mmCIF file of C-alpha atoms in Angstrom:
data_model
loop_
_atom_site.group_PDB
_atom_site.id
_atom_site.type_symbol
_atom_site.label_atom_id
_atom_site.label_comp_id
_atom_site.label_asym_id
_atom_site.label_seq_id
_atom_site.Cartn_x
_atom_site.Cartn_y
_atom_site.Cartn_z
ATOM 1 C CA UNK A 286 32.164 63.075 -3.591
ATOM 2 C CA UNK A 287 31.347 60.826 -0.570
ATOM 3 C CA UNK A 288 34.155 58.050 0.364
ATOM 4 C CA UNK A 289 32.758 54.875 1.809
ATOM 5 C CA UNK A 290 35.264 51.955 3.521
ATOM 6 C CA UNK A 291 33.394 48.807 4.559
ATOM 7 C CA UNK A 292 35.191 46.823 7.478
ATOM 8 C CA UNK A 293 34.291 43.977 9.618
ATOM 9 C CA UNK A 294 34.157 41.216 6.931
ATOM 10 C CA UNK A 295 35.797 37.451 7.667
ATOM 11 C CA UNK A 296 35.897 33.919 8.310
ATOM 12 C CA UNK A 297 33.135 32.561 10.436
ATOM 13 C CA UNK A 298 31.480 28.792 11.352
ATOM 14 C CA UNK A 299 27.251 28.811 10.314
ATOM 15 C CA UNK A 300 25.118 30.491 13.198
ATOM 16 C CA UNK A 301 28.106 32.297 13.965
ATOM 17 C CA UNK A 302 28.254 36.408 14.113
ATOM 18 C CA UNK A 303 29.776 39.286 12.652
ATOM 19 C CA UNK A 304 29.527 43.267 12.709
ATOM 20 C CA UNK A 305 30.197 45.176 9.199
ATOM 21 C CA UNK A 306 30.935 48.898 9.785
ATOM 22 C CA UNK A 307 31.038 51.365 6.850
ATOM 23 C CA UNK A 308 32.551 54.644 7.502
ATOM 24 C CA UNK A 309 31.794 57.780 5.130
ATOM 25 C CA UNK A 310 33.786 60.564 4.328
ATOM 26 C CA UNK A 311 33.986 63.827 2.458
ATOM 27 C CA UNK A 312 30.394 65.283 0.604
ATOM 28 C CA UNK A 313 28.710 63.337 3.574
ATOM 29 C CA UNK A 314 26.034 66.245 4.505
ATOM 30 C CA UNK A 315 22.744 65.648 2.919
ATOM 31 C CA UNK A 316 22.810 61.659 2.924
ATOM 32 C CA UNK A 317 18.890 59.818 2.239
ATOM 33 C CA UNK A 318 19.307 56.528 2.225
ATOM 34 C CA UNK A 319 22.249 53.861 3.041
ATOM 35 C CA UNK A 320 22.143 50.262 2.064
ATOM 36 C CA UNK A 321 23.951 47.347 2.252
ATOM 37 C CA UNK A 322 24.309 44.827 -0.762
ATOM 38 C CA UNK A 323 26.179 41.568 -1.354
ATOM 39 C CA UNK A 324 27.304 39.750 -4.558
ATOM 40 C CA UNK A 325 28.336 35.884 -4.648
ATOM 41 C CA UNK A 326 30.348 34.844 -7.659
ATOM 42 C CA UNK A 327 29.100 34.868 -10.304
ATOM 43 C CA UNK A 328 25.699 36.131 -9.165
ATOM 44 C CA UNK A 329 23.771 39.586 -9.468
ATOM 45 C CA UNK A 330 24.664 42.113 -7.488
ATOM 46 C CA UNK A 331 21.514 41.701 -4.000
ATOM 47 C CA UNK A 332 19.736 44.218 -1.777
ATOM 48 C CA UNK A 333 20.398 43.152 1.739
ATOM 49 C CA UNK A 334 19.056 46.114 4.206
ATOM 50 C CA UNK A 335 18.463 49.748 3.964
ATOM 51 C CA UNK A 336 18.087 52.783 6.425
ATOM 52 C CA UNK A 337 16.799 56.387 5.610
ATOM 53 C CA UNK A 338 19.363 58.546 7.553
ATOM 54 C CA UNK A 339 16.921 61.173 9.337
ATOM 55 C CA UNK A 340 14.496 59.027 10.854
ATOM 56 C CA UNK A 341 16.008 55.560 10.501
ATOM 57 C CA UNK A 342 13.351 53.521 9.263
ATOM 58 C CA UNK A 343 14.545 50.072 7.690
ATOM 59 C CA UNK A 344 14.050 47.508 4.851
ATOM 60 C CA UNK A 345 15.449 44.243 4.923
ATOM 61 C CA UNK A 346 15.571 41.520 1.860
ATOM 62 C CA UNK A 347 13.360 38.457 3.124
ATOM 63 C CA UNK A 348 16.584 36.547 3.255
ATOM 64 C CA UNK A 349 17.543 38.095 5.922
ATOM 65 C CA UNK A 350 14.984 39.675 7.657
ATOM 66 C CA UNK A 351 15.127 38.491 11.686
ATOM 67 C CA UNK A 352 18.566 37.716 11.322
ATOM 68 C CA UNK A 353 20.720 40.757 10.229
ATOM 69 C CA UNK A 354 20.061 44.587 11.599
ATOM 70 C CA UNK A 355 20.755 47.370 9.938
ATOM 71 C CA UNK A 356 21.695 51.018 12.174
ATOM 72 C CA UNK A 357 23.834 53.930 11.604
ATOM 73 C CA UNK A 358 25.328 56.421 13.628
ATOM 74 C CA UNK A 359 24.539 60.042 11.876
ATOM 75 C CA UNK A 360 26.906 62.087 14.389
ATOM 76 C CA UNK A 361 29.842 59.674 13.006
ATOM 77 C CA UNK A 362 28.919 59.159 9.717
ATOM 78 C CA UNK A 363 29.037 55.286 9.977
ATOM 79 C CA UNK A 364 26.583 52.523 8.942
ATOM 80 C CA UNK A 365 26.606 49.121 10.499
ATOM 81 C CA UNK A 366 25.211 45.829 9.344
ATOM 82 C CA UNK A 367 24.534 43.087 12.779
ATOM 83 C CA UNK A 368 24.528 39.637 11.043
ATOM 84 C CA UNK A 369 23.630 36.938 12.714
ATOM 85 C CA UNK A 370 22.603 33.206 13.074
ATOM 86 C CA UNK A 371 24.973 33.643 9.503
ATOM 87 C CA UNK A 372 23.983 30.906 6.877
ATOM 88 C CA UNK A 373 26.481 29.713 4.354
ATOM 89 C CA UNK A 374 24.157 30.981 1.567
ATOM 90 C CA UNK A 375 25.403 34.144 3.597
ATOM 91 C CA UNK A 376 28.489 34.281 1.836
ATOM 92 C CA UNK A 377 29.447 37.448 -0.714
ATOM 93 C CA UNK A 378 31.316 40.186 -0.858
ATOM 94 C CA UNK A 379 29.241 42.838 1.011
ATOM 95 C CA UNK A 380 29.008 46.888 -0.301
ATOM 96 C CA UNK A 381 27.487 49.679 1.280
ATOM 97 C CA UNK A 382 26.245 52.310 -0.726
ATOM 98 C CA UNK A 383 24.448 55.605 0.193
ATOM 99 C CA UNK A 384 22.306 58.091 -1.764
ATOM 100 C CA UNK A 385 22.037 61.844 -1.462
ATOM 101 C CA UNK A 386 19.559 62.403 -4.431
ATOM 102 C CA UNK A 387 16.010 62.333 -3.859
ATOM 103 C CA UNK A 388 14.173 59.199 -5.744
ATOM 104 C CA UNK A 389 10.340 58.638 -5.459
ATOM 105 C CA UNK A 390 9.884 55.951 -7.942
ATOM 106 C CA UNK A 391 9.352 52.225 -7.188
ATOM 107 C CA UNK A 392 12.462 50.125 -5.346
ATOM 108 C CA UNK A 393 13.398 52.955 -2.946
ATOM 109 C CA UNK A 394 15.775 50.980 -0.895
ATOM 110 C CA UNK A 395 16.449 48.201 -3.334
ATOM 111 C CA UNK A 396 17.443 49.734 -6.529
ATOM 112 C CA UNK A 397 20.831 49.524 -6.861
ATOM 113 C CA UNK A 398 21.114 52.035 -10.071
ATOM 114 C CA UNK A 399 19.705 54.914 -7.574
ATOM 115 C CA UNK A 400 22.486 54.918 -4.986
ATOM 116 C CA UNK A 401 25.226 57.275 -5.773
ATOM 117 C CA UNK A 402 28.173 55.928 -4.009
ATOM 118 C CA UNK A 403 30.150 52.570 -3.144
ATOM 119 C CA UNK A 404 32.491 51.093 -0.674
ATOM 120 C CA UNK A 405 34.995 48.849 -2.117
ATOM 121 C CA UNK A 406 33.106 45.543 -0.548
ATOM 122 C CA UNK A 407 34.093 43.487 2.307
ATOM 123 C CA UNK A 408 34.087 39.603 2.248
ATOM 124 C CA UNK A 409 32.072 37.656 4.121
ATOM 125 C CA UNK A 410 32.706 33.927 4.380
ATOM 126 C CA UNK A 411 30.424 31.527 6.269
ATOM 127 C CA UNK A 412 31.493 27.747 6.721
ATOM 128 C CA UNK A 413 29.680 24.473 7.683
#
């Protein structure tokens, strides 16, 4: 089993900043792909930004793309999630989720059903 804790989340004004940090633990060794998703109320569940761990190439949604950067760090097991110029469309409840299964088909990054594991969220709030 892999453990994921999300942390960074808050209260801050539009075209403000924040950092989310997700730090795994336990069946870590062999990780593909991390992500990061959000989910407003009573929306769908929405891809935000992913990263293949050996290598590091990225996918962002268009939402976001220009604003928010995804990176990890592999030797510490944590993923990170730069946000800025933050919109108040922005706000959600933000999850990272990781995947240690190998998955050719269509949505490689943005398929939610393939990832394996979840962080409890974090909440992001963005005022005006």
């Amino acid at each position: 089993q892999v453990q994921l804790v999300e942390s960074g989340g808050g209260l801050v004004q539009a075209g403000g900043s924040l950092r989310l940090s997700c730090a795994a633990s336990g069946r870590t060794i062999g990780t593909i792909v991390m992500g990061w998703f959000r989910q407003a109320p009573g929306k769908e569940r929405e891809f935000v930004a992913g990263i293949r761990w050996i290598g590091g190439s990225t996918y962002y949604a268009d939402s976001v793309k220009g604003r928010f950067t995804i990176s990890r760090d592999n030797a510490k097991n944590t993923l990170y999630l730069q946000m800025n110029s933050l919109k108040p469309e922005d706000t959600a409840v933000y999850y990272c989720a990781s995947r240690n299964t190998a998955y050719t088909g269509s949505g490689y990054y943005t398929d939610d059903a393939r990832y394996n594991y979840w962080g409890q969220g974090t909440q992001v709030t963005v005022s005006s």
